[in-house]
Tab-separated table of C-alpha atoms in Angstrom:
chain	number	residue	atom	x	y	z
Y	85	MET	CA	-38.839	43.267	73.380
Y	86	ALA	CA	-42.461	43.767	74.576
Y	87	ASN	CA	-43.449	47.192	75.798
Y	88	ALA	CA	-46.395	47.082	73.948
Y	89	VAL	CA	-48.840	49.631	73.026
Y	90	LEU	CA	-51.715	47.390	72.589
Y	91	ASP	CA	-51.297	43.757	73.943
Y	92	ILE	CA	-52.390	40.543	72.143
Y	93	GLN	CA	-55.922	40.537	73.922
Y	94	ASP	CA	-56.087	44.137	73.851
Y	95	ARG	CA	-58.802	45.903	71.540
Y	96	PRO	CA	-58.239	49.357	69.726
Y	97	SER	CA	-61.147	51.694	68.960
Y	98	ASN	CA	-62.866	50.856	66.037
Y	99	GLY	CA	-61.314	53.665	63.901
Y	100	LYS	CA	-57.507	52.513	65.271
Y	101	LEU	CA	-58.761	49.129	64.586
Y	102	LEU	CA	-59.605	49.990	60.823
Y	103	THR	CA	-56.383	51.913	60.445
Y	104	LEU	CA	-54.283	49.674	61.870
Y	105	SER	CA	-55.729	46.460	60.342
Y	106	LEU	CA	-55.081	48.304	56.798
Y	107	GLN	CA	-51.475	48.420	57.300
Y	108	HIS	CA	-51.363	44.728	57.988
Y	109	MET	CA	-53.225	44.269	54.950
Y	110	PHE	CA	-51.015	46.380	52.800
Y	111	ALA	CA	-47.769	44.960	54.181
Y	112	MET	CA	-48.907	41.660	52.917
Y	113	PHE	CA	-50.738	42.698	49.787
Y	114	GLY	CA	-47.984	42.746	47.103
Y	115	ALA	CA	-46.297	39.460	47.863
Y	116	THR	CA	-49.532	37.710	48.343
Y	117	ILE	CA	-50.935	38.623	44.994
Y	118	LEU	CA	-47.524	38.099	43.287
Y	119	VAL	CA	-47.356	34.342	44.016
Y	120	PRO	CA	-50.693	33.269	41.899
Y	121	GLN	CA	-49.590	35.987	39.172
Y	122	LEU	CA	-46.446	33.710	38.729
Y	123	VAL	CA	-48.317	30.306	38.912
Y	124	GLY	CA	-51.738	31.158	37.284
Y	125	LEU	CA	-53.756	31.236	39.789
Y	126	SER	CA	-56.084	34.049	40.683
Y	127	PRO	CA	-54.913	36.959	42.769
Y	128	ALA	CA	-58.408	37.549	44.559
Y	129	ILE	CA	-58.632	33.734	45.459
Y	130	ALA	CA	-55.190	34.410	46.874
Y	131	LEU	CA	-56.329	37.342	48.719
Y	132	LEU	CA	-59.706	35.482	49.827
Y	133	THR	CA	-57.608	32.661	51.189
Y	134	SER	CA	-55.146	34.403	53.112
Y	135	GLY	CA	-57.909	35.938	54.890
Y	136	ILE	CA	-59.703	32.507	55.385
Y	137	ALA	CA	-56.417	30.925	56.509
Y	138	THR	CA	-55.572	34.033	58.942
Y	139	ILE	CA	-58.813	33.391	60.657
Y	140	VAL	CA	-58.636	29.838	60.829
Y	141	PHE	CA	-55.112	29.942	62.356
Y	142	ILE	CA	-56.198	32.506	64.842
Y	143	LEU	CA	-58.944	30.220	66.090
Y	144	VAL	CA	-56.693	27.199	66.304
Y	145	THR	CA	-54.550	29.136	68.293
Y	146	GLY	CA	-56.765	30.202	70.678
Y	147	PHE	CA	-56.490	34.019	69.588
Y	148	LYS	CA	-52.910	33.861	71.272
Y	149	VAL	CA	-50.603	34.294	68.054
Y	150	PRO	CA	-51.004	37.622	66.169
Y	151	ALA	CA	-49.554	36.137	62.911
Y	152	TYR	CA	-50.956	36.677	59.354
Y	153	LEU	CA	-50.557	33.887	56.477
Y	154	GLY	CA	-49.994	35.081	53.329
Y	155	SER	CA	-48.998	33.227	49.706
Y	156	SER	CA	-45.883	30.901	50.067
Y	157	PHE	CA	-42.965	31.368	47.765
Y	158	ALA	CA	-41.469	27.903	48.536
Y	159	PHE	CA	-44.191	26.509	46.135
Y	160	ILE	CA	-43.805	28.673	43.128
Y	161	ILE	CA	-41.653	25.965	41.196
Y	162	PRO	CA	-43.346	23.201	42.741
Y	163	ILE	CA	-46.858	24.701	41.443
Y	164	GLN	CA	-45.457	25.621	38.013
Y	165	VAL	CA	-44.069	21.891	37.613
Y	166	ALA	CA	-47.335	20.516	38.904
Y	167	THR	CA	-49.387	22.289	36.906
Y	168	GLN	CA	-47.472	21.348	33.652
Y	169	ALA	CA	-47.711	17.678	34.253
Y	170	GLY	CA	-51.290	17.719	35.305
Y	171	GLY	CA	-52.905	21.388	35.151
Y	172	ILE	CA	-53.737	23.442	37.726
Y	173	GLY	CA	-55.888	21.226	39.684
Y	174	SER	CA	-52.766	18.922	40.403
Y	175	ALA	CA	-51.157	21.544	42.276
Y	176	MET	CA	-54.300	21.892	44.331
Y	177	ILE	CA	-54.135	18.385	45.223
Y	178	GLY	CA	-50.396	18.795	45.902
Y	179	SER	CA	-51.456	21.467	48.232
Y	180	LEU	CA	-53.904	19.128	50.229
Y	181	PHE	CA	-51.239	16.613	50.814
Y	182	VAL	CA	-48.720	19.360	52.040
Y	183	SER	CA	-51.524	20.192	54.478
Y	184	LEU	CA	-51.827	16.648	55.450
Y	185	VAL	CA	-48.084	16.770	56.258
Y	186	TYR	CA	-48.464	19.628	58.685
Y	187	ALA	CA	-51.368	17.747	60.324
Y	188	LEU	CA	-49.209	14.773	60.729
Y	189	VAL	CA	-45.935	16.506	62.052
Y	190	SER	CA	-48.486	18.615	64.682
Y	191	LEU	CA	-49.466	15.193	65.978
Y	192	LEU	CA	-46.134	13.906	66.498
Y	193	ILE	CA	-45.228	17.183	68.097
Y	194	TRP	CA	-48.056	17.075	70.320
Y	195	LYS	CA	-47.412	13.344	71.771
Y	196	THR	CA	-43.521	13.769	71.642
Y	197	GLY	CA	-42.359	17.343	71.829
Y	198	HIS	CA	-40.427	19.834	69.468
Y	199	ARG	CA	-37.103	18.987	69.788
Y	200	TRP	CA	-36.739	16.018	67.403
Y	201	ILE	CA	-37.976	18.454	64.559
Y	202	MET	CA	-34.931	20.488	64.809
Y	203	ARG	CA	-32.712	17.378	64.543
Y	204	ILE	CA	-34.299	16.477	61.423
Y	205	LEU	CA	-34.212	20.168	60.241
Y	206	PRO	CA	-30.898	21.808	61.233
Y	207	PRO	CA	-30.311	25.110	59.724
Y	208	VAL	CA	-27.202	23.638	57.801
Y	209	VAL	CA	-30.147	21.786	55.864
Y	210	VAL	CA	-33.067	24.273	55.504
Y	211	GLY	CA	-30.443	27.247	54.754
Y	212	PRO	CA	-29.170	25.819	51.571
Y	213	VAL	CA	-32.389	24.625	50.618
Y	214	ILE	CA	-34.081	28.333	51.082
Y	215	MET	CA	-31.139	29.377	48.874
Y	216	VAL	CA	-32.267	27.059	46.302
Y	217	ILE	CA	-35.860	28.359	46.368
Y	218	GLY	CA	-34.732	31.965	45.664
Y	219	LEU	CA	-31.378	31.069	43.179
Y	220	ALA	CA	-33.633	28.272	41.369
Y	221	LEU	CA	-36.300	31.167	40.468
Y	222	ALA	CA	-33.579	33.561	39.080
Y	223	PRO	CA	-34.146	32.895	35.331
Y	224	THR	CA	-37.812	33.268	35.878
Y	225	ALA	CA	-37.576	36.694	37.239
Y	226	VAL	CA	-35.063	37.917	34.871
Y	227	GLY	CA	-37.186	36.194	31.767
Y	228	MET	CA	-40.167	37.954	33.060
Y	229	ALA	CA	-38.080	41.792	33.198
Y	230	SER	CA	-36.448	41.559	29.994
Y	231	THR	CA	-38.679	39.881	27.478
Y	232	ILE	CA	-42.018	40.140	25.884
Y	233	GLN	CA	-43.890	37.312	23.693
Y	234	VAL	CA	-43.601	37.720	20.014
Y	235	ASP	CA	-45.333	35.338	17.707
Y	236	GLY	CA	-44.890	32.643	20.615
Y	237	GLU	CA	-41.041	33.512	20.982
Y	238	SER	CA	-39.518	35.256	23.731
Y	239	THR	CA	-37.926	38.570	22.567
Y	240	TYR	CA	-35.906	41.194	24.735
Y	241	SER	CA	-37.557	44.465	25.183
Y	242	PHE	CA	-35.409	47.336	26.508
Y	243	LEU	CA	-38.865	49.474	27.068
Y	244	HIS	CA	-40.578	46.656	29.102
Y	245	PHE	CA	-36.982	45.877	30.996
Y	246	SER	CA	-36.881	49.639	31.827
Y	247	ALA	CA	-40.334	49.200	33.504
Y	248	ALA	CA	-38.415	46.234	35.709
Y	249	ILE	CA	-35.546	48.672	36.398
Y	250	VAL	CA	-37.984	51.369	37.753
Y	251	THR	CA	-39.512	49.109	39.846
Y	252	LEU	CA	-36.689	47.454	41.473
Y	253	ALA	CA	-35.053	50.861	41.994
Y	254	ALA	CA	-38.407	52.019	43.660
Y	255	ALA	CA	-38.664	48.922	46.107
Y	256	VAL	CA	-34.533	48.904	46.940
Y	257	ILE	CA	-34.904	53.145	47.911
Y	258	CYS	CA	-37.883	52.167	49.923
Y	259	ILE	CA	-35.722	49.678	51.798
Y	260	ILE	CA	-32.350	51.648	52.187
Y	261	PHE	CA	-33.739	55.301	52.343
Y	262	PHE	CA	-37.056	55.059	54.171
Y	263	LYS	CA	-37.742	54.158	57.773
Y	264	GLY	CA	-41.164	53.272	59.541
Y	265	LEU	CA	-43.880	51.498	57.661
Y	266	VAL	CA	-42.981	52.500	54.170
Y	267	SER	CA	-39.700	50.214	54.543
Y	268	LEU	CA	-41.750	47.182	55.418
Y	269	MET	CA	-43.924	47.503	52.207
Y	270	PRO	CA	-41.149	47.344	49.558
Y	271	VAL	CA	-43.193	45.230	47.121
Y	272	LEU	CA	-46.303	46.997	47.238
Y	273	ILE	CA	-44.371	50.351	46.732
Y	274	GLY	CA	-42.286	48.860	44.019
Y	275	ILE	CA	-45.077	47.400	41.907
Y	276	VAL	CA	-47.283	50.589	42.434
Y	277	THR	CA	-44.440	52.797	41.017
Y	278	GLY	CA	-43.435	50.502	38.391
Y	279	TYR	CA	-47.295	50.385	37.301
Y	280	LEU	CA	-47.497	54.033	37.073
Y	281	TYR	CA	-44.321	54.062	34.994
Y	282	SER	CA	-45.711	51.345	32.686
Y	283	ALA	CA	-48.888	53.666	32.228
Y	284	VAL	CA	-46.711	56.600	31.312
Y	285	ILE	CA	-44.588	54.409	28.754
Y	286	GLY	CA	-47.802	52.744	27.316
Y	287	ILE	CA	-47.682	49.139	27.837
Y	288	ILE	CA	-50.976	48.682	29.795
Y	289	ASP	CA	-54.171	47.647	28.585
Y	290	PHE	CA	-56.763	49.153	30.596
Y	291	SER	CA	-59.779	47.735	28.810
Y	292	PRO	CA	-60.503	44.666	31.491
Y	293	VAL	CA	-60.664	47.256	34.140
Y	294	ARG	CA	-63.347	49.162	32.085
Y	295	LYS	CA	-65.112	45.887	31.501
Y	296	ALA	CA	-64.656	44.446	34.930
Y	297	ASP	CA	-67.621	44.537	37.576
Y	298	TRP	CA	-67.328	46.647	40.681
Y	299	PHE	CA	-67.808	43.269	42.596
Y	300	ALA	CA	-67.064	40.071	41.423
Y	301	LEU	CA	-66.953	36.340	42.924
Y	302	PRO	CA	-63.128	35.319	43.067
Y	303	ASP	CA	-62.334	32.419	40.328
Y	304	PHE	CA	-62.784	29.293	42.438
Y	305	ILE	CA	-61.024	26.039	41.593
Y	306	VAL	CA	-62.923	23.178	43.474
Y	307	PRO	CA	-61.480	19.568	43.165
Y	308	GLY	CA	-64.459	17.350	41.697
Y	309	VAL	CA	-66.249	20.366	40.556
Y	310	HIS	CA	-63.846	22.208	38.266
Y	311	TYR	CA	-61.241	19.610	37.547
Y	312	GLU	CA	-60.807	15.742	37.595
Y	313	PHE	CA	-58.038	14.853	39.697
Y	314	GLN	CA	-55.430	12.020	39.929
Y	315	VAL	CA	-52.797	11.651	42.678
Y	316	THR	CA	-49.295	10.637	41.390
Y	317	GLY	CA	-46.628	9.662	42.736
Y	318	THR	CA	-44.656	12.425	41.076
Y	319	LEU	CA	-46.855	15.138	42.213
Y	320	LEU	CA	-46.413	14.054	45.926
Y	321	ALA	CA	-42.524	13.806	45.287
Y	322	VAL	CA	-42.755	17.674	43.672
Y	323	MET	CA	-44.830	19.108	46.296
Y	324	VAL	CA	-44.748	16.949	49.603
Y	325	PRO	CA	-41.021	17.798	50.469
Y	326	ILE	CA	-41.355	21.742	50.221
Y	327	ALA	CA	-43.188	21.342	53.656
Y	328	ILE	CA	-39.574	20.338	55.320
Y	329	VAL	CA	-38.949	24.117	54.516
Y	330	THR	CA	-42.132	25.916	55.502
Y	331	ILE	CA	-42.285	23.979	58.582
Y	332	SER	CA	-38.958	25.187	59.460
Y	333	GLU	CA	-39.566	28.613	58.369
Y	334	HIS	CA	-42.818	28.401	60.329
Y	335	ILE	CA	-40.677	27.769	63.402
Y	336	GLY	CA	-38.366	30.588	62.930
Y	337	HIS	CA	-41.193	32.822	62.688
Y	338	GLN	CA	-42.604	31.660	65.948
Y	339	LEU	CA	-39.553	32.413	67.721
Y	340	VAL	CA	-39.538	35.700	66.497
Y	341	LEU	CA	-42.777	36.675	67.222
Y	342	GLY	CA	-41.980	35.240	70.473
Y	343	ARG	CA	-38.823	37.712	70.987
Y	344	ILE	CA	-41.171	40.428	69.886
Y	345	THR	CA	-44.212	39.894	72.304
Y	346	ASP	CA	-42.130	38.718	75.060
Y	347	ARG	CA	-44.002	35.147	74.770
Y	348	ASN	CA	-43.267	31.513	74.350
Y	349	PHE	CA	-45.311	30.588	71.523
Y	350	ILE	CA	-43.559	27.036	71.157
Y	351	ARG	CA	-45.051	26.127	74.729
Y	352	ASP	CA	-48.119	28.084	74.799
Y	353	PRO	CA	-50.318	27.770	72.493
Y	354	GLY	CA	-47.712	25.187	71.471
Y	355	LEU	CA	-45.752	24.201	68.182
Y	356	HIS	CA	-48.329	21.950	67.485
Y	357	ARG	CA	-51.362	24.037	67.320
Y	358	SER	CA	-49.618	26.706	65.607
Y	359	LEU	CA	-48.353	24.193	62.825
Y	360	LEU	CA	-51.874	22.588	62.638
Y	361	GLY	CA	-53.663	26.237	62.185
Y	362	ASP	CA	-50.675	26.674	59.202
Y	363	GLY	CA	-51.504	23.598	57.699
Y	364	LEU	CA	-55.520	23.990	57.952
Y	365	GLY	CA	-54.865	27.399	56.309
Y	366	THR	CA	-53.052	25.694	53.498
Y	367	LEU	CA	-55.891	23.163	53.431
Y	368	PHE	CA	-58.601	25.290	53.071
Y	369	SER	CA	-56.870	27.551	50.309
Y	370	GLY	CA	-56.227	24.319	48.255
Y	371	LEU	CA	-59.910	23.396	48.310
Y	372	VAL	CA	-61.183	26.429	46.607
Y	373	GLY	CA	-57.883	27.300	44.166
Y	374	GLY	CA	-55.753	29.465	46.397
Y	375	PRO	CA	-51.692	28.873	47.020
Y	376	PRO	CA	-50.315	27.425	50.001
Y	377	LYS	CA	-50.143	29.318	52.714
Y	378	THR	CA	-47.249	30.439	55.392
Y	379	THR	CA	-46.923	33.229	58.204
Y	380	TYR	CA	-45.612	36.063	56.664
Y	381	GLY	CA	-42.540	38.269	57.635
Y	382	GLU	CA	-43.851	41.383	56.411
Y	383	ASN	CA	-46.128	41.319	58.979
Y	384	ILE	CA	-44.165	40.535	61.929
Y	385	GLY	CA	-41.974	43.510	60.872
Y	386	VAL	CA	-45.109	45.628	61.333
Y	387	LEU	CA	-45.740	44.421	64.632
Y	388	ALA	CA	-42.118	44.673	65.684
Y	389	LEU	CA	-42.375	48.338	64.499
Y	390	THR	CA	-45.811	49.678	66.080
Y	391	LYS	CA	-45.692	47.334	69.167
Y	392	VAL	CA	-49.317	46.781	68.456
Y	393	PHE	CA	-49.651	43.047	69.215
Y	394	SER	CA	-53.817	42.933	69.279
Y	395	ILE	CA	-54.861	39.903	67.677
Y	396	HIS	CA	-58.118	41.849	67.257
Y	397	VAL	CA	-55.802	44.062	64.462
Y	398	ILE	CA	-54.515	40.658	62.699
Y	399	PHE	CA	-58.286	39.217	62.477
Y	400	GLY	CA	-59.465	42.776	61.106
Y	401	ALA	CA	-56.692	42.470	58.432
Y	402	ALA	CA	-58.295	39.049	57.541
Y	403	VAL	CA	-61.717	40.258	57.269
Y	404	LEU	CA	-60.348	43.201	55.212
Y	405	ALA	CA	-58.665	40.968	52.723
Y	406	ILE	CA	-61.873	38.994	52.430
Y	407	LEU	CA	-63.718	41.861	51.663
Y	408	PHE	CA	-61.018	43.212	49.235
Y	409	SER	CA	-61.121	39.985	46.864
Y	410	PHE	CA	-64.640	40.717	45.807
Y	411	LEU	CA	-63.664	44.220	44.471
Y	412	GLY	CA	-63.760	43.165	40.763
Y	413	LYS	CA	-62.232	46.368	39.402
Y	414	LEU	CA	-59.411	46.165	41.702
Y	415	MET	CA	-58.798	42.552	40.724
Y	416	ALA	CA	-59.038	43.565	36.999
Y	417	LEU	CA	-56.563	46.220	37.708
Y	418	ILE	CA	-54.114	43.674	39.445
Y	419	ALA	CA	-54.540	41.470	36.352
Y	420	THR	CA	-53.243	44.299	34.061
Y	421	ILE	CA	-49.554	44.472	36.165
Y	422	PRO	CA	-47.272	44.081	33.394
Y	423	GLN	CA	-44.886	40.988	33.239
Y	424	ALA	CA	-41.926	43.039	33.560
Y	425	VAL	CA	-43.134	44.675	36.729
Y	426	LEU	CA	-43.777	41.521	38.254
Y	427	GLY	CA	-40.175	40.431	36.811
Y	428	GLY	CA	-38.503	43.554	38.382
Y	429	ILE	CA	-39.471	43.028	42.063
Y	430	SER	CA	-39.186	39.328	41.554
Y	431	ILE	CA	-35.227	40.114	41.079
Y	432	LEU	CA	-35.343	41.845	44.617
Y	433	LEU	CA	-37.799	39.095	46.277
Y	434	PHE	CA	-35.982	35.981	45.043
Y	435	GLY	CA	-32.628	37.339	46.013
Y	436	ILE	CA	-33.929	38.325	49.390
Y	437	ILE	CA	-35.121	34.347	49.914
Y	438	ALA	CA	-31.768	33.030	48.649
Y	439	SER	CA	-29.858	35.479	50.923
Y	440	SER	CA	-32.073	34.818	54.119
Y	441	GLY	CA	-30.706	31.237	53.630
Y	442	LEU	CA	-27.271	32.654	53.834
Y	443	ARG	CA	-28.236	34.537	57.011
Y	444	MET	CA	-29.613	31.654	58.657
Y	445	LEU	CA	-26.106	29.656	58.035
Y	446	VAL	CA	-24.295	32.632	59.298
Y	447	GLU	CA	-26.756	33.508	62.541
Y	448	HIS	CA	-26.083	30.101	63.789
Y	449	GLY	CA	-22.610	29.993	63.273
Y	450	ILE	CA	-22.550	26.816	60.763
Y	451	ASP	CA	-18.641	26.106	60.411
Y	452	PHE	CA	-17.765	25.371	56.705
Y	453	ASP	CA	-14.449	24.350	57.938
Y	454	LYS	CA	-16.353	21.108	58.843
Y	455	GLN	CA	-16.513	18.649	56.189
Y	456	ARG	CA	-20.069	17.502	56.977
Y	457	ASN	CA	-21.557	20.775	56.869
Y	458	LEU	CA	-19.624	21.627	53.618
Y	459	VAL	CA	-21.020	18.195	51.684
Y	460	ILE	CA	-24.688	18.565	52.961
Y	461	ALA	CA	-24.806	22.347	51.719
Y	462	SER	CA	-22.808	21.570	48.516
Y	463	VAL	CA	-25.324	18.733	47.462
Y	464	ILE	CA	-28.468	20.786	48.132
Y	465	LEU	CA	-27.033	23.774	46.467
Y	466	VAL	CA	-25.894	21.971	43.192
Y	467	THR	CA	-28.752	19.184	43.009
Y	468	GLY	CA	-31.528	21.967	43.587
Y	469	ILE	CA	-30.313	24.776	41.306
Y	470	GLY	CA	-29.048	22.347	38.628
Y	471	GLY	CA	-32.414	20.627	38.750
Y	472	ALA	CA	-31.024	17.156	39.117
Y	473	ALA	CA	-33.998	14.507	38.796
Y	474	ILE	CA	-34.624	10.896	39.828
Y	475	GLU	CA	-37.075	9.372	37.501
Y	476	ILE	CA	-38.452	5.997	38.615
Y	477	SER	CA	-41.079	5.726	36.475
Y	478	GLU	CA	-43.054	7.664	34.146
Y	479	THR	CA	-45.360	8.582	37.101
Y	480	PHE	CA	-43.083	9.007	39.514
Y	481	LYS	CA	-40.025	11.391	39.325
Y	482	ILE	CA	-38.190	13.419	41.956
Y	483	GLU	CA	-36.397	16.484	40.868
Y	484	GLY	CA	-35.052	19.793	41.727
Y	485	MET	CA	-36.058	21.301	45.015
Y	486	ALA	CA	-37.960	18.519	46.358
Y	487	LEU	CA	-34.854	16.425	45.577
Y	488	ALA	CA	-32.580	18.649	46.998
Y	489	ALA	CA	-34.540	19.168	50.409
Y	490	ILE	CA	-34.827	14.985	50.682
Y	491	LEU	CA	-31.124	14.515	50.018
Y	492	GLY	CA	-30.345	17.441	52.558
Y	493	VAL	CA	-32.213	15.565	55.245
Y	494	LEU	CA	-30.763	12.341	54.396
Y	495	LEU	CA	-27.276	13.474	54.681
Y	496	ASN	CA	-28.012	15.098	57.915
Y	497	LEU	CA	-29.357	12.039	59.542
Y	498	LEU	CA	-27.041	9.515	58.085
Y	499	LEU	CA	-23.412	11.581	58.010
Y	500	PRO	CA	-21.550	10.991	61.239
Y	501	GLY	CA	-20.936	14.326	63.701
Y	502	LYS	CA	-24.406	15.691	64.001
Y	503	PRO	CA	-24.420	19.303	64.995
Y	504	GLU	CA	-25.147	20.515	68.819
Y	505	GLY	CA	-26.424	23.725	70.162
Y	506	ASN	CA	-26.989	26.390	67.974
Y	507	GLU	CA	-25.616	24.660	64.715
Y	508	ALA	CA	-28.469	22.229	65.593
Y	509	GLY	CA	-31.249	24.830	66.018
Y	510	GLU	CA	-32.345	23.956	69.098
Y	511	ILE	CA	-35.397	25.769	70.704
Y	512	GLU	CA	-36.867	25.988	74.367
């Protein structure tokens, strides 16, 4: 693709740098703050850690890969399960172990090359697991969109559901009928539109915004300081297997970025370095109370549209995200977003996640006339969406998405007739 307006090492003037960096920040903003809203974390911390994680990634990759790291949707259910089992601290410790998996995988790739990982994680495994991520969250999205809590019970509310519909409609219109940057920010525009509608129909309480300070520290959650922690088998079984999905997602993003910028990031700076940067971003995030991180497709879309590949612009977006996280009024305003608005945008987002898994299967030409592919996909989908669980003891349980991912990997390794070529997801 290439034909860069600004190549990776080019630096725009200060005025252009600010404008271009703001574009990237707004592109990731809606999705990055949505994840903490869904799992009970601080949006300010999510914003802060996205900036820190991106800077860490840029440093580790030697200022060669223009990628932005935001909150990962793959970990929504695992964080919710870990929080229910042992408090939010358990989810943060789980994030730290996920980063350890990234470090170990990057070390193996450094020493042995990258081909083996796609043999373990071919599209026939990763595609259905991604579909499980989106479909398993469907009841959460619909519940948020259409119900409110009355005396501790969920009650249907058409008024709130109308806010969800407006939010969803705005995002869909953005994607279908607009071009350019507007089409790359449906989450942000949908939330803003739904929020304005919610204000008109009177379902927003603005008092927290009035009480908030203009500048405020994010709500840090530090292990050993704000909570005691205990590592359990169930915690590891819930969180760690999701790295199977996010590592594969990372590889896909590196390939897409390579095509856009006319580079081979798998070779230079190397998949081991980009994976390590991603893992360290999640590590720093977990140490202060932020959700796990992943490279963002939204920002890759901005790169493709503008042909501005400058690493300085991505770095600038990260700095702006850090600065915005200390704006107390803004963070208080985000906290007032109605659940229905978040539910409305989640219907679209979770559906897109599921559809992207299906798209992976189509793009890699997965043949479901082959019984092997049919068995692997079927087992992953039903165990993941159905919430199947293996409970070995009171402190060790593997369930849902984690179990589905593990079963998918095992079936792929054990069943005869392993795929070749495109079906194996081979990369150069």
